[in-house]
CSV table of C-alpha atoms in Angstrom, one decimal:
chain,number,residue,atom,x,y,z
A,28,UNK,CA,5.0,3.9,23.6
A,29,UNK,CA,7.7,5.2,25.9
A,30,UNK,CA,10.4,7.5,24.3
A,31,UNK,CA,13.8,6.9,25.9
A,32,UNK,CA,16.0,9.9,26.8
A,33,UNK,CA,19.6,8.8,27.3
A,34,UNK,CA,21.1,10.8,30.1
A,35,UNK,CA,24.7,11.8,30.6
A,36,UNK,CA,25.3,13.0,34.2
A,37,UNK,CA,28.4,15.1,35.0
A,38,UNK,CA,29.3,15.1,38.7
A,39,UNK,CA,28.9,12.5,41.4
A,40,UNK,CA,28.6,14.5,44.6
A,41,UNK,CA,25.6,15.6,46.7
A,42,UNK,CA,23.6,16.7,43.6
A,43,UNK,CA,24.8,13.8,41.5
A,44,UNK,CA,23.1,11.5,44.0
A,45,UNK,CA,19.8,13.5,44.2
A,46,UNK,CA,19.6,13.6,40.4
A,47,UNK,CA,20.4,9.9,40.0
A,48,UNK,CA,17.7,9.0,42.5
A,49,UNK,CA,15.2,11.2,40.6
A,50,UNK,CA,16.0,9.5,37.2
A,51,UNK,CA,15.5,6.1,38.8
A,52,UNK,CA,12.2,7.1,40.4
A,53,UNK,CA,10.4,9.4,38.0
A,54,UNK,CA,8.9,6.9,35.7
A,55,UNK,CA,7.7,4.7,38.6
A,56,UNK,CA,5.5,7.5,40.0
A,57,UNK,CA,4.6,9.8,37.1
A,58,UNK,CA,2.8,9.0,33.9
A,59,UNK,CA,5.2,10.4,31.3
A,60,UNK,CA,5.9,9.5,27.7
A,61,UNK,CA,9.6,10.1,27.9
A,62,UNK,CA,11.6,7.7,30.1
A,63,UNK,CA,15.2,8.5,31.3
A,64,UNK,CA,17.9,5.9,30.6
A,65,UNK,CA,20.9,6.1,32.9
A,66,UNK,CA,23.4,6.0,30.0
A,67,UNK,CA,26.6,7.4,31.4
A,68,UNK,CA,28.0,9.5,34.2
A,69,UNK,CA,31.2,11.4,34.3
A,70,UNK,CA,33.9,12.7,36.8
A,71,UNK,CA,37.6,13.2,36.8
A,72,UNK,CA,38.4,10.4,39.3
A,73,UNK,CA,37.9,7.0,37.6
A,74,UNK,CA,37.8,5.1,40.9
A,75,UNK,CA,35.1,7.3,42.3
A,76,UNK,CA,32.9,7.6,39.2
A,77,UNK,CA,33.1,3.8,38.6
A,78,UNK,CA,31.9,3.2,42.2
A,79,UNK,CA,29.2,5.8,41.7
A,80,UNK,CA,28.0,4.2,38.4
A,81,UNK,CA,27.9,0.8,40.0
A,82,UNK,CA,25.9,2.0,43.0
A,83,UNK,CA,23.3,4.0,41.0
A,84,UNK,CA,23.0,1.8,38.0
A,85,UNK,CA,24.6,4.0,35.3
A,86,UNK,CA,25.4,1.9,32.3
A,87,UNK,CA,28.9,3.4,31.6
A,88,UNK,CA,31.1,6.2,32.7
A,89,UNK,CA,33.6,8.8,31.4
A,90,UNK,CA,36.4,10.8,33.0
A,91,UNK,CA,36.3,13.6,30.4
A,92,UNK,CA,33.1,15.6,30.1
A,93,UNK,CA,34.0,16.6,26.5
A,94,UNK,CA,34.0,12.9,25.5
A,95,UNK,CA,30.6,12.4,27.2
A,96,UNK,CA,29.1,15.3,25.2
A,97,UNK,CA,30.6,13.9,21.9
A,98,UNK,CA,28.9,10.5,22.4
A,99,UNK,CA,26.1,9.8,19.9
A,100,UNK,CA,24.2,7.7,22.5
A,101,UNK,CA,23.6,10.7,24.8
A,102,UNK,CA,20.5,12.9,24.4
A,103,UNK,CA,20.6,15.0,27.6
A,104,UNK,CA,23.5,16.5,29.6
A,105,UNK,CA,22.9,17.1,33.3
A,106,UNK,CA,25.4,19.4,35.0
A,107,UNK,CA,25.9,18.9,38.8
A,108,UNK,CA,29.5,20.1,38.9
A,109,UNK,CA,30.9,23.1,40.8
A,110,UNK,CA,29.8,26.5,39.5
A,111,UNK,CA,32.9,27.5,37.6
A,112,UNK,CA,32.4,24.6,35.1
A,113,UNK,CA,28.7,25.3,34.3
A,114,UNK,CA,29.5,27.8,31.5
A,115,UNK,CA,31.8,25.6,29.3
A,116,UNK,CA,29.8,22.4,29.8
A,117,UNK,CA,26.4,24.0,29.0
A,118,UNK,CA,27.6,25.8,25.9
A,119,UNK,CA,29.4,22.7,24.5
A,120,UNK,CA,26.3,20.6,25.2
A,121,UNK,CA,24.0,23.0,23.5
A,122,UNK,CA,26.2,23.3,20.5
A,123,UNK,CA,26.2,19.5,20.3
A,124,UNK,CA,22.4,19.6,20.2
A,125,UNK,CA,21.9,18.0,23.6
A,126,UNK,CA,19.1,18.9,26.0
A,127,UNK,CA,20.7,20.6,29.1
A,128,UNK,CA,19.8,20.5,32.7
A,129,UNK,CA,22.0,22.6,35.1
A,130,UNK,CA,22.3,22.9,38.8
A,131,UNK,CA,21.9,26.3,40.4
A,132,UNK,CA,23.2,29.0,40.5
A,133,UNK,CA,23.3,29.0,36.7
A,134,UNK,CA,26.8,30.6,36.4
A,135,UNK,CA,29.6,32.5,38.2
A,136,UNK,CA,28.2,35.8,37.0
A,137,UNK,CA,25.7,37.5,34.6
A,138,UNK,CA,28.2,37.6,31.7
A,139,UNK,CA,28.5,33.8,31.8
A,140,UNK,CA,24.8,33.3,32.3
A,141,UNK,CA,24.0,35.5,29.3
A,142,UNK,CA,26.4,33.5,27.1
A,143,UNK,CA,24.9,30.2,28.3
A,144,UNK,CA,21.3,31.4,27.8
A,145,UNK,CA,22.1,32.7,24.3
A,146,UNK,CA,23.8,29.4,23.3
A,147,UNK,CA,20.9,27.4,24.6
A,148,UNK,CA,18.3,29.5,22.8
A,149,UNK,CA,20.3,29.5,19.6
A,150,UNK,CA,20.5,25.7,19.7
A,151,UNK,CA,16.8,25.5,20.5
A,152,UNK,CA,17.4,22.6,23.0
A,153,UNK,CA,15.1,21.8,25.9
A,154,UNK,CA,16.6,23.1,29.2
A,155,UNK,CA,15.9,23.5,32.9
A,156,UNK,CA,17.7,24.8,36.0
A,157,UNK,CA,17.3,22.8,39.1
A,158,UNK,CA,15.7,25.3,41.5
A,159,UNK,CA,14.1,22.3,43.2
A,160,UNK,CA,12.3,24.2,45.9
A,161,UNK,CA,9.6,25.3,43.5
A,162,UNK,CA,8.6,21.6,43.6
A,163,UNK,CA,8.0,21.5,47.3
A,164,UNK,CA,4.3,20.9,47.3
A,165,UNK,CA,3.7,23.5,49.9
A,166,UNK,CA,5.6,26.2,47.9
A,167,UNK,CA,3.7,25.1,44.7
A,168,UNK,CA,0.5,25.5,46.6
A,169,UNK,CA,1.6,29.0,47.7
A,170,UNK,CA,2.0,29.9,44.0
A,171,UNK,CA,-1.5,28.5,43.4
A,172,UNK,CA,-2.9,30.7,46.1
A,173,UNK,CA,-1.2,33.8,44.6
A,174,UNK,CA,-2.5,32.9,41.1
A,175,UNK,CA,-6.0,32.6,42.6
A,176,UNK,CA,-5.7,36.1,43.9
A,177,UNK,CA,-6.0,35.0,47.5
A,178,UNK,CA,-3.2,37.2,48.6
A,179,UNK,CA,-4.3,40.3,46.6
A,180,UNK,CA,-2.2,43.3,46.2
A,181,UNK,CA,1.2,42.4,47.7
A,182,UNK,CA,2.9,44.7,50.2
A,183,UNK,CA,5.8,42.7,51.8
A,184,UNK,CA,8.0,39.7,50.9
A,185,UNK,CA,10.6,38.5,53.5
A,186,UNK,CA,12.9,35.5,53.2
A,187,UNK,CA,15.6,33.9,55.3
A,188,UNK,CA,18.0,31.1,54.4
A,189,UNK,CA,20.2,30.2,57.4
A,190,UNK,CA,22.9,27.5,58.1
A,191,UNK,CA,25.7,27.1,60.6
A,192,UNK,CA,28.2,24.7,59.1
A,193,UNK,CA,31.2,27.1,58.5
A,194,UNK,CA,31.4,28.7,61.9
A,195,UNK,CA,34.6,26.9,63.1
A,196,UNK,CA,37.9,28.6,62.1
A,197,UNK,CA,39.5,25.2,61.3
A,198,UNK,CA,37.1,24.4,58.5
A,199,UNK,CA,39.3,24.6,55.4
A,200,UNK,CA,38.3,26.0,52.0
A,201,UNK,CA,38.5,24.5,48.5
A,202,UNK,CA,38.9,21.0,47.1
A,203,UNK,CA,36.2,18.5,46.2
A,204,UNK,CA,34.3,18.9,49.5
A,205,UNK,CA,34.5,22.6,50.4
A,206,UNK,CA,34.6,24.3,47.0
A,207,UNK,CA,31.6,26.4,48.1
A,208,UNK,CA,34.0,28.4,50.3
A,209,UNK,CA,36.4,29.1,47.4
A,210,UNK,CA,35.4,32.1,45.4
A,211,UNK,CA,37.4,31.0,42.4
A,212,UNK,CA,35.1,27.9,42.1
A,213,UNK,CA,31.9,29.1,43.6
A,214,UNK,CA,31.8,32.7,42.5
A,215,UNK,CA,30.2,33.8,45.7
A,216,UNK,CA,29.1,32.5,49.1
A,217,UNK,CA,25.7,32.5,50.5
A,218,UNK,CA,24.4,34.8,47.8
A,219,UNK,CA,24.9,32.3,45.0
A,220,UNK,CA,24.5,29.1,47.1
A,221,UNK,CA,21.5,30.0,49.3
A,222,UNK,CA,20.0,33.3,48.3
A,223,UNK,CA,19.7,32.2,44.7
A,224,UNK,CA,17.0,29.8,45.9
A,225,UNK,CA,15.3,32.6,47.9
A,226,UNK,CA,15.5,34.9,45.0
A,227,UNK,CA,14.1,32.4,42.5
A,228,UNK,CA,11.2,31.6,44.8
A,229,UNK,CA,10.5,35.3,45.3
A,230,UNK,CA,10.5,36.1,41.6
A,231,UNK,CA,8.2,33.1,41.0
A,232,UNK,CA,5.7,34.1,43.7
A,233,UNK,CA,5.9,37.9,43.6
A,234,UNK,CA,7.4,39.0,40.3
A,235,UNK,CA,10.5,40.7,39.2
A,236,UNK,CA,12.9,42.5,41.6
A,237,UNK,CA,13.9,45.9,40.3
A,238,UNK,CA,16.5,47.2,42.8
A,239,UNK,CA,18.5,46.1,45.8
A,240,UNK,CA,20.5,47.5,48.7
A,241,UNK,CA,22.8,45.0,50.3
A,242,UNK,CA,25.4,44.3,52.9
A,243,UNK,CA,27.7,41.3,53.2
A,244,UNK,CA,30.2,40.0,55.7
A,245,UNK,CA,33.0,37.5,55.8
A,246,UNK,CA,33.5,36.6,59.4
A,247,UNK,CA,36.7,34.4,59.1
A,248,UNK,CA,39.1,36.2,56.8
A,249,UNK,CA,41.6,33.4,56.2
A,250,UNK,CA,41.3,29.6,55.9
A,251,UNK,CA,43.6,26.8,54.9
A,252,UNK,CA,43.1,25.7,51.3
A,253,UNK,CA,42.6,21.9,51.0
A,254,UNK,CA,44.5,21.7,47.8
A,255,UNK,CA,47.6,23.7,48.7
A,256,UNK,CA,47.7,23.4,52.5
A,257,UNK,CA,48.4,27.2,52.7
A,258,UNK,CA,46.3,29.7,54.6
A,259,UNK,CA,44.7,32.0,52.0
A,260,UNK,CA,42.2,34.9,52.0
A,261,UNK,CA,38.5,33.9,52.1
A,262,UNK,CA,36.7,35.9,49.4
A,263,UNK,CA,33.2,34.5,49.6
A,264,UNK,CA,30.4,36.1,51.6
A,265,UNK,CA,29.5,34.2,54.8
A,266,UNK,CA,26.4,36.4,55.4
A,267,UNK,CA,24.3,38.7,53.3
A,268,UNK,CA,21.3,40.9,54.0
A,269,UNK,CA,19.5,43.0,51.4
A,270,UNK,CA,16.5,45.1,50.8
A,271,UNK,CA,14.5,44.8,47.6
A,272,UNK,CA,11.9,46.5,45.6
A,273,UNK,CA,9.6,44.5,43.3
A,274,UNK,CA,8.1,45.7,40.1
A,275,UNK,CA,4.6,45.3,41.6
A,276,UNK,CA,5.4,48.0,44.2
A,277,UNK,CA,6.0,45.6,47.2
A,278,UNK,CA,9.1,45.7,49.4
A,279,UNK,CA,11.3,42.8,50.3
A,280,UNK,CA,13.9,41.8,52.9
A,281,UNK,CA,16.3,38.9,52.5
A,282,UNK,CA,18.8,37.4,54.9
A,283,UNK,CA,21.2,34.6,54.6
A,284,UNK,CA,24.1,33.3,56.7
A,285,UNK,CA,26.2,30.2,57.4
A,286,UNK,CA,26.8,31.5,60.9
A,287,UNK,CA,23.3,31.1,62.4
A,288,UNK,CA,24.1,28.6,65.2
A,289,UNK,CA,21.6,25.8,65.3
A,290,UNK,CA,20.2,26.4,61.8
A,291,UNK,CA,20.9,23.6,59.5
A,292,UNK,CA,18.8,24.4,56.4
A,293,UNK,CA,16.4,27.1,57.6
A,294,UNK,CA,14.7,28.4,54.5
A,295,UNK,CA,11.6,30.5,55.0
A,296,UNK,CA,9.5,33.1,53.2
A,297,UNK,CA,6.4,35.1,54.0
A,298,UNK,CA,4.3,37.2,51.5
A,299,UNK,CA,1.8,39.7,52.9
A,300,UNK,CA,-0.9,41.1,50.7
A,301,UNK,CA,-4.1,43.1,51.0
A,302,UNK,CA,-6.3,40.0,50.9
A,303,UNK,CA,-4.1,37.5,52.8
A,304,UNK,CA,-0.7,36.1,53.6
A,305,UNK,CA,1.3,32.9,53.2
A,306,UNK,CA,4.3,31.6,55.2
A,307,UNK,CA,6.6,28.6,54.6
A,308,UNK,CA,9.4,27.0,56.6
A,309,UNK,CA,11.5,24.2,55.0
A,310,UNK,CA,12.1,22.7,58.4
A,311,UNK,CA,8.3,22.0,58.5
A,312,UNK,CA,7.9,21.4,54.7
A,313,UNK,CA,4.5,19.6,54.7
A,314,UNK,CA,2.9,22.7,56.2
A,315,UNK,CA,1.8,25.9,54.4
A,316,UNK,CA,0.5,28.6,56.7
A,317,UNK,CA,-2.2,30.8,55.2
A,318,UNK,CA,-4.1,33.8,56.5
A,319,UNK,CA,-7.2,34.7,54.7
A,320,UNK,CA,-8.5,38.3,55.2
A,321,UNK,CA,-10.9,38.6,52.2
A,322,UNK,CA,-12.7,36.2,49.8
A,323,UNK,CA,-10.9,36.5,46.4
A,324,UNK,CA,-14.2,36.2,44.5
A,325,UNK,CA,-16.4,38.6,46.4
A,326,UNK,CA,-13.8,40.8,48.1
A,327,UNK,CA,-15.8,40.5,51.3
A,328,UNK,CA,-13.9,40.3,54.5
A,329,UNK,CA,-13.8,37.0,56.3
A,330,UNK,CA,-16.0,37.0,59.5
A,331,UNK,CA,-14.0,38.1,62.5
A,332,UNK,CA,-14.7,35.1,64.6
A,333,UNK,CA,-13.1,32.7,62.1
A,334,UNK,CA,-10.2,35.0,61.0
A,335,UNK,CA,-6.8,33.6,61.7
A,336,UNK,CA,-3.7,31.8,60.4
A,337,UNK,CA,-4.5,28.2,59.3
A,338,UNK,CA,-2.0,25.4,58.9
A,339,UNK,CA,-2.6,23.5,55.7
A,340,UNK,CA,-1.2,20.0,55.8
A,341,UNK,CA,-0.1,19.6,52.2
A,342,UNK,CA,-0.6,15.9,51.7
A,343,UNK,CA,-4.0,15.5,50.1
A,344,UNK,CA,-4.5,14.4,46.5
A,345,UNK,CA,-5.8,17.8,45.5
A,346,UNK,CA,-2.5,19.4,46.6
A,347,UNK,CA,0.3,19.8,44.0
A,348,UNK,CA,2.2,16.5,43.2
A,349,UNK,CA,0.7,14.6,46.1
A,350,UNK,CA,-1.6,12.4,44.0
A,351,UNK,CA,1.5,10.8,42.6
A,352,UNK,CA,2.9,9.7,46.0
A,353,UNK,CA,1.3,8.2,49.1
A,354,UNK,CA,-2.1,8.3,50.7
A,355,UNK,CA,-3.2,11.6,52.3
A,356,UNK,CA,-1.5,12.3,55.6
A,357,UNK,CA,1.8,10.7,54.5
A,358,UNK,CA,4.6,13.3,53.8
A,359,UNK,CA,7.3,13.4,51.2
A,360,UNK,CA,10.8,14.7,51.6
A,361,UNK,CA,13.7,16.6,50.1
A,362,UNK,CA,14.6,14.0,47.5
A,363,UNK,CA,11.1,14.0,46.1
A,364,UNK,CA,11.4,17.7,45.0
A,365,UNK,CA,14.0,16.6,42.4
A,366,UNK,CA,11.7,13.8,41.1
A,367,UNK,CA,8.8,16.3,40.9
A,368,UNK,CA,11.1,18.7,38.9
A,369,UNK,CA,12.2,16.0,36.5
A,370,UNK,CA,8.6,14.9,36.0
A,371,UNK,CA,7.7,18.5,35.0
A,372,UNK,CA,10.7,18.6,32.6
A,373,UNK,CA,9.6,15.3,30.9
A,374,UNK,CA,6.0,16.4,30.8
A,375,UNK,CA,7.2,19.6,29.1
A,376,UNK,CA,8.8,17.4,26.4
A,377,UNK,CA,5.6,15.5,26.1
A,378,UNK,CA,3.4,18.6,25.6
A,379,UNK,CA,5.9,20.9,23.9
A,380,UNK,CA,5.5,23.5,26.6
A,381,UNK,CA,8.9,24.5,28.0
A,382,UNK,CA,9.4,23.8,31.7
A,383,UNK,CA,10.3,26.5,34.2
A,384,UNK,CA,12.7,27.7,35.4
A,385,UNK,CA,14.7,27.5,32.2
A,386,UNK,CA,18.0,29.2,31.5
A,387,UNK,CA,16.3,32.5,30.7
A,388,UNK,CA,14.5,32.5,34.1
A,389,UNK,CA,17.7,31.6,35.9
A,390,UNK,CA,19.4,34.5,34.2
A,391,UNK,CA,17.0,36.8,36.0
A,392,UNK,CA,18.0,35.3,39.3
A,393,UNK,CA,21.7,35.7,38.4
A,394,UNK,CA,21.1,39.4,37.6
A,395,UNK,CA,19.8,39.9,41.2
A,396,UNK,CA,22.7,38.0,42.7
A,397,UNK,CA,25.2,40.1,40.9
A,398,UNK,CA,23.3,43.3,41.8
A,399,UNK,CA,23.3,42.2,45.5
A,400,UNK,CA,27.1,41.7,45.5
A,401,UNK,CA,27.6,45.0,43.6
A,402,UNK,CA,25.4,46.9,46.1
A,403,UNK,CA,27.3,45.5,49.0
A,404,UNK,CA,30.6,46.5,47.5
A,405,UNK,CA,29.5,50.0,46.5
A,406,UNK,CA,27.3,50.6,49.6
A,407,UNK,CA,24.4,51.9,47.5
A,408,UNK,CA,21.1,50.9,45.8
A,409,UNK,CA,21.6,49.1,42.5
A,410,UNK,CA,19.0,49.0,39.8
A,411,UNK,CA,18.5,45.7,38.0
A,412,UNK,CA,18.3,45.9,34.2
């Protein structure tokens, strides 16, 4: 018999839409014992949250997140609000005994992330952080190849995450639409917004990062703030590059920018090892590129005349998640990654095995983000505790 989970969603923007879609779809495609109920959504603007609730089928709405958490008919709190509110909402929800899902990055900084993680673990509530790119089938397949020792001893990890939407000087900062450009709300720029994804994927695929050396740049120094109308200093990082060392001895390079003209959501990684390599590009998400140099079972080198990069079209039923969607050859998209993530969370409730990444895992990514910003400021290598 299905076990209902009554969801309270906080936030109605881009992520509020993706999460709402996932809640509506997950039970239709995945065989799970727990079924989400769209109980209530919440935002400060009553007109906007009412329209949002009507459009997505939420049964009720609130304009104060504290009242939402206090409700007895809510089992799970899902946080899709700007970064500066994650800390207070997550801790209050945990103390109220609610399950907690939170958008990335987990917090504004490590201190907040530690407090949130401790509160979650003290309450013993189920939790997950929405690093949805882990649920791209091609990336999940890359993780499978790593676990099958098809990459072997790793040597290099390189990642890029590039966009171009902030190049114009007349783009303002702050407010409901451009809070990612306001350091007081976002905490950081591309480091927390984009590189957090790259770092999470890197740790998942290649293990812990132990030290970093970084440089950041803010290309446009002042922008008009949408809420005040005044031109104020821009304090977020528009671009970031850093070198990394991993605990397994491999080396990493990471680059992110919102000033890469022509790049809209260019998210790539490549892992090179002794036995093989993998490469992924989010702009071609159904493809995983794989170079096999040696057989993982025998250690024998692949014959020279068949050695080369292969393009794996990740749509077959044997590929991660794909048996839940369409027939082989038919691709899935960005929105499906959130449905896949939600399915994993509910299956974790079914089995009692916590779903990753949880708050503890996201704390490790936050540590790297903070170390990157510290390194850029101090112009030296920073060790990660």
